[in-house]
Short mmCIF file of C-alpha atoms and ligand atoms in Angstrom, two decimals:
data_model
loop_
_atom_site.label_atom_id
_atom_site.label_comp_id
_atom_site.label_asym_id
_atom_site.label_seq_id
_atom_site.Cartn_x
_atom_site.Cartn_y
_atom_site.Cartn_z
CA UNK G 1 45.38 180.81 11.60
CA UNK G 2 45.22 179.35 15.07
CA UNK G 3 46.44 181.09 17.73
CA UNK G 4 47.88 180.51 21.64
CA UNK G 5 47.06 182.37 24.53
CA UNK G 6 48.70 181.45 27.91
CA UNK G 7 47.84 182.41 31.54
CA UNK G 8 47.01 181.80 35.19
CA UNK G 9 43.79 183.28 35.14
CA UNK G 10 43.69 183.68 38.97
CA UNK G 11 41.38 185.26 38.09
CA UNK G 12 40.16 186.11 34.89
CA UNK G 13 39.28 189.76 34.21
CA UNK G 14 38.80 192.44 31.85
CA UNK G 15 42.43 192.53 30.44
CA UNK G 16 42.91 189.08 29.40
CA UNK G 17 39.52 189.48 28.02
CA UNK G 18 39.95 192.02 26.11
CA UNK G 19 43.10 190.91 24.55
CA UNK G 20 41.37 187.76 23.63
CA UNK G 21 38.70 188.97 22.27
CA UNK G 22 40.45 190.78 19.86
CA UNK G 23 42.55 187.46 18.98
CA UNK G 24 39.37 185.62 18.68
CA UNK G 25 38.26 188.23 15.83
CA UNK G 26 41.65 187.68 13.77
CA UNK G 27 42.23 184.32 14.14
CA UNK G 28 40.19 181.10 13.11
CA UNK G 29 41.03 179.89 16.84
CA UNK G 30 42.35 180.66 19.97
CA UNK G 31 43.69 177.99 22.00
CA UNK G 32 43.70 179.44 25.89
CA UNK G 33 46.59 177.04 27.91
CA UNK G 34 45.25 177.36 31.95
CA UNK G 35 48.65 177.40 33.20
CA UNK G 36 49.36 175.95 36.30
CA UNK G 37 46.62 174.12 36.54
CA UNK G 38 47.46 171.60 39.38
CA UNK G 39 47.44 175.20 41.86
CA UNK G 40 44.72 176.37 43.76
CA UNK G 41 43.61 176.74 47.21
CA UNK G 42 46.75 179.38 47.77
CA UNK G 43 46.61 182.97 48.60
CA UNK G 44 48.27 183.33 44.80
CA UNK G 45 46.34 180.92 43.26
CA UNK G 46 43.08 180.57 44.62
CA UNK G 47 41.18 178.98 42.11
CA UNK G 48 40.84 175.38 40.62
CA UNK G 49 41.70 174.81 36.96
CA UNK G 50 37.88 173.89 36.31
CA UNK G 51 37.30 176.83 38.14
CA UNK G 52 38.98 179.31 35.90
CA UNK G 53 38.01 177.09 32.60
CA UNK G 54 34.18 178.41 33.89
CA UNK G 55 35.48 181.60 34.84
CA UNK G 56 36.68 181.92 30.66
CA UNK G 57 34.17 180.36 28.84
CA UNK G 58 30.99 181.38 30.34
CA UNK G 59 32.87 184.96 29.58
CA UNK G 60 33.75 184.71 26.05
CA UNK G 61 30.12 182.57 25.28
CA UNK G 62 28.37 185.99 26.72
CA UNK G 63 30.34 188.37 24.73
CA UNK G 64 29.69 186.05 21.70
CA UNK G 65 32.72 184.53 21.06
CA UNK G 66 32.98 180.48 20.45
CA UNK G 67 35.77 179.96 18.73
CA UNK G 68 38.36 178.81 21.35
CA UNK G 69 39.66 175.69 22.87
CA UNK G 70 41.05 175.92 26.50
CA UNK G 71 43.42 173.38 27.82
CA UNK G 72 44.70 172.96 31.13
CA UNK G 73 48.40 172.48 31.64
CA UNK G 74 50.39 171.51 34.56
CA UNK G 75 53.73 173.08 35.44
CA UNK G 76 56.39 170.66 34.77
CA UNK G 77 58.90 172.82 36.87
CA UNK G 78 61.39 172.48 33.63
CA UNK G 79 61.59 175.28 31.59
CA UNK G 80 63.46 173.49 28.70
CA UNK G 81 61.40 171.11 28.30
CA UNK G 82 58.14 173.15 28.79
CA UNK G 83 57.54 174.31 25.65
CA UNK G 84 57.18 170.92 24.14
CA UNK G 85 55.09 169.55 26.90
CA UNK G 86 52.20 172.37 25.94
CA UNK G 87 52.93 171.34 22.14
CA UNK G 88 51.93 167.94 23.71
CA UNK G 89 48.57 168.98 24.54
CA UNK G 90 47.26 171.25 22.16
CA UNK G 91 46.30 171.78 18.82
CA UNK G 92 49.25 172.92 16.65
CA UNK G 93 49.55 176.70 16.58
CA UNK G 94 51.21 179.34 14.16
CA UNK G 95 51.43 182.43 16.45
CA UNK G 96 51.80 182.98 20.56
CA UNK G 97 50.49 185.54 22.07
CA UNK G 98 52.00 186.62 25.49
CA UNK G 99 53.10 189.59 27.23
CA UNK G 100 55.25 186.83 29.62
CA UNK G 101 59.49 187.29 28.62
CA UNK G 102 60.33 184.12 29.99
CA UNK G 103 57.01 182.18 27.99
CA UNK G 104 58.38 184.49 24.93
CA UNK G 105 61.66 183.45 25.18
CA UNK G 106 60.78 180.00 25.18
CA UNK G 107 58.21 179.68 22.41
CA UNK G 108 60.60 181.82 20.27
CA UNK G 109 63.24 179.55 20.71
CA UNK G 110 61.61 176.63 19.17
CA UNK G 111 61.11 178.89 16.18
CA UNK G 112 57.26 180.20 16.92
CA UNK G 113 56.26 183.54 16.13
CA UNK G 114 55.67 185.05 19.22
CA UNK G 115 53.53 188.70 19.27
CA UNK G 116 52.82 190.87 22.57
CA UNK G 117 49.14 191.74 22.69
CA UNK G 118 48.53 195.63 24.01
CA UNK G 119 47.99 195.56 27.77
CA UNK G 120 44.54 197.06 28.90
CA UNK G 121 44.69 199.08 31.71
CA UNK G 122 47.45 197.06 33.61
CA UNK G 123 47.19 198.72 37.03
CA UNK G 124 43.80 197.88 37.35
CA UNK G 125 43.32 194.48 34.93
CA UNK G 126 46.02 192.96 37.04
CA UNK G 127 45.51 189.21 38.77
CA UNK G 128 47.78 190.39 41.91
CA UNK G 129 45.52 193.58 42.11
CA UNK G 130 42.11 192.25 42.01
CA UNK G 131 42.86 189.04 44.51
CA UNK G 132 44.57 191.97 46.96
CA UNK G 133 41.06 193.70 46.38
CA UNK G 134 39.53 190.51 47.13
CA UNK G 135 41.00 189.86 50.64
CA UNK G 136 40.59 193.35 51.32
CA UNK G 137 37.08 193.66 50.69
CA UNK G 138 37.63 196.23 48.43
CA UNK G 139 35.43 197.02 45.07
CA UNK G 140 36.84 194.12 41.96
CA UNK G 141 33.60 193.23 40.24
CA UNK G 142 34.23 196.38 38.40
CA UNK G 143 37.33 194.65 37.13
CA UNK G 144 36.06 191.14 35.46
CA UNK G 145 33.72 189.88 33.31
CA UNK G 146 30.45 189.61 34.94
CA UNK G 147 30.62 186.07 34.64
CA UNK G 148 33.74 186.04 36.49
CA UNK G 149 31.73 187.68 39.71
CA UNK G 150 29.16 184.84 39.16
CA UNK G 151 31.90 181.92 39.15
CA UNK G 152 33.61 183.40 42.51
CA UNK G 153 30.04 183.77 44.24
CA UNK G 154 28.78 180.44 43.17
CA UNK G 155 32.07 178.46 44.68
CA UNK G 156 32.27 181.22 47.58
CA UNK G 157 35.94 182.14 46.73
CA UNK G 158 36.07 185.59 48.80
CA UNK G 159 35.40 182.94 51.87
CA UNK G 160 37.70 180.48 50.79
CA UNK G 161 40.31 183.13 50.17
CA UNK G 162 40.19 184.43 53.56
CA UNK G 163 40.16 180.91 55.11
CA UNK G 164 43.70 181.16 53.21
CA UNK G 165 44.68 183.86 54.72
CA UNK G 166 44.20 182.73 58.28
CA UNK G 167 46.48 180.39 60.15
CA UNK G 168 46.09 177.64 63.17
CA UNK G 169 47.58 179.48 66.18
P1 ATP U 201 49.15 187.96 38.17
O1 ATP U 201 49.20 189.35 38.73
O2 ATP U 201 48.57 186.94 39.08
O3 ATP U 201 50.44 187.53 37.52
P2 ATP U 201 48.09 188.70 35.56
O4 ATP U 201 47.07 189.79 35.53
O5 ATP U 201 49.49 189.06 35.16
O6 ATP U 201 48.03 188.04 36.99
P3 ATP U 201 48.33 186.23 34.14
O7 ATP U 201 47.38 185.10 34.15
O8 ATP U 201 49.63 186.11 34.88
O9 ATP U 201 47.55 187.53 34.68
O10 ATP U 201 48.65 186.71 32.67
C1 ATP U 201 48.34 186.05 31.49
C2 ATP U 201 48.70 186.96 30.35
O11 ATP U 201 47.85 188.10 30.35
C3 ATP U 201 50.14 187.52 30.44
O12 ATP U 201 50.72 187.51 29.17
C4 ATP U 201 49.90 188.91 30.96
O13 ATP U 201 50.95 189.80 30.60
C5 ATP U 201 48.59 189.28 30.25
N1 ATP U 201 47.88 190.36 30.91
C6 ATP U 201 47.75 190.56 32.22
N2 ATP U 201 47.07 191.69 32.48
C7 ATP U 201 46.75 192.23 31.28
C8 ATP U 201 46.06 193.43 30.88
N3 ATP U 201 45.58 194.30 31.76
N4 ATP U 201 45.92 193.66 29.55
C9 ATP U 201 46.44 192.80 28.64
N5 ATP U 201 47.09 191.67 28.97
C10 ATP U 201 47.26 191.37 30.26
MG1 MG U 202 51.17 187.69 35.49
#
C-alpha cells in the first residue's frame, strides 16, 4: 500500500512527524508532496522547497524511517485541475492522508480514499505557531525534530525571517 501525505512544511515539526511516522509503519510507502514549493522568502513561507525536503528527510532518516519519497509540487492556482497535476508527479497512490477539507474534497472527488490522520497536539505542532515563535524569539526548538533546528541554523532562517519582517522606509 502506498500512501500520500501533503503539506507546506513551513516548517516541519513534531506533528507532521508524528503522523508520518505512524503512516510510514502501515504502509509500504509514503509519498510526502512539498506543496507550494515555488514559495519561500515570505513571512508565511519562509523556507525553500530544498529547504524543507532537508528539513523532512534528515528527520525521518534519524528516527529510522526510509521508506518515503518526497516530491515537490508547485501550486497551479487551479483547484480543478490540481489534483491531476500531483497525480502527474508522483508515484500512483491508494490512500491520502490529510487533515486539509479543501485537499480532501478534491482527492475524494477523483474517487481516492481519503483518511484524516489524528492531530498531535495542534496548538503547539502548528506551522503558524512556531514561525510566530520564531519572529518573536520565543522558545520552538521544543516543537520540531531536532533536525529541523539544525536545517534553520545552518541556512540562518530566524535572520532571514526577520529581514522579512522589516521594510525600506
Ligand atoms: P500552517 O499553520 O502554516 O498552515 P500547519 O501546521 O497546518 O502549518 P501544513 O503544512 O499546513 O502545517 O499541514 C500539512 C498537514 O499536516 C495538514 O493536513 C495539517 O492538518 C497536518 N497537521 C498540521 N499540524 C498537525 C498536528 N499537530 N498533528 C497532526 N497533523 C497536523
Ligand atoms: Mg495548515
Amino acid at each position: 500500500m502506498r500512501a500520500l501525505y501533503i503539506g507546506r512544511f513551513q516548517p516541519y515539526h513534531l506533528g507532521h512527524h508524528a503522523v508520518i511516522e505512524e503512516i510510514a509503519s502501515e504502509a509500504d510507502e509514503v509519498i510526502i508532496c512539498i506543496g507550494s514549493a515555488q514559495r519561500s522568502h515570505e513571512l508565511e513561507n519562509p523556507f525553500t522547497a530544498g529547504e524543507r525536503y532537508l528539513m523532512i528527510s534528515k528527520s525521518l532518516r534519524d528516527d529510522g524511517v526510509f521508506n518515503f519519497y518526497i516530491v515537490p509540487i508547485l501550486d497551479v492556482n487551479w483547484n480543478a485541475v490540481w489534483v491531476s497535476h500531483v497525480q502527474s508527479l508522483i508515484p500512483p497512490v491508494d490512500v491520502v492522508l490529510t487533515n486539509n477539507p479543501l485537499i480532501g474534497r478534491l482527492f475524494d472527488e477523483k474517487g481516492y480514499e481519503v483518511r484524516a490522520p489524528s492531530l498531535f497536539n495542534r496548538k503547539e505542532y502548528a506551522g503558524t505557531e512556531i514561525r510566530r515563535r520564531m519572529l518573536n524569539h520565543e522558545q520552538w526548538a521544543d516543537l520540531v525534530p531536532k533536525a529541523v533546528v539544525e536545517v534553520v541554523k545552518e541556512i540562518d532562517g530566524i535572520r532571514r525571517m526577520e529581514n522579512l519582517s522589516r521594510s525600506d522606509t
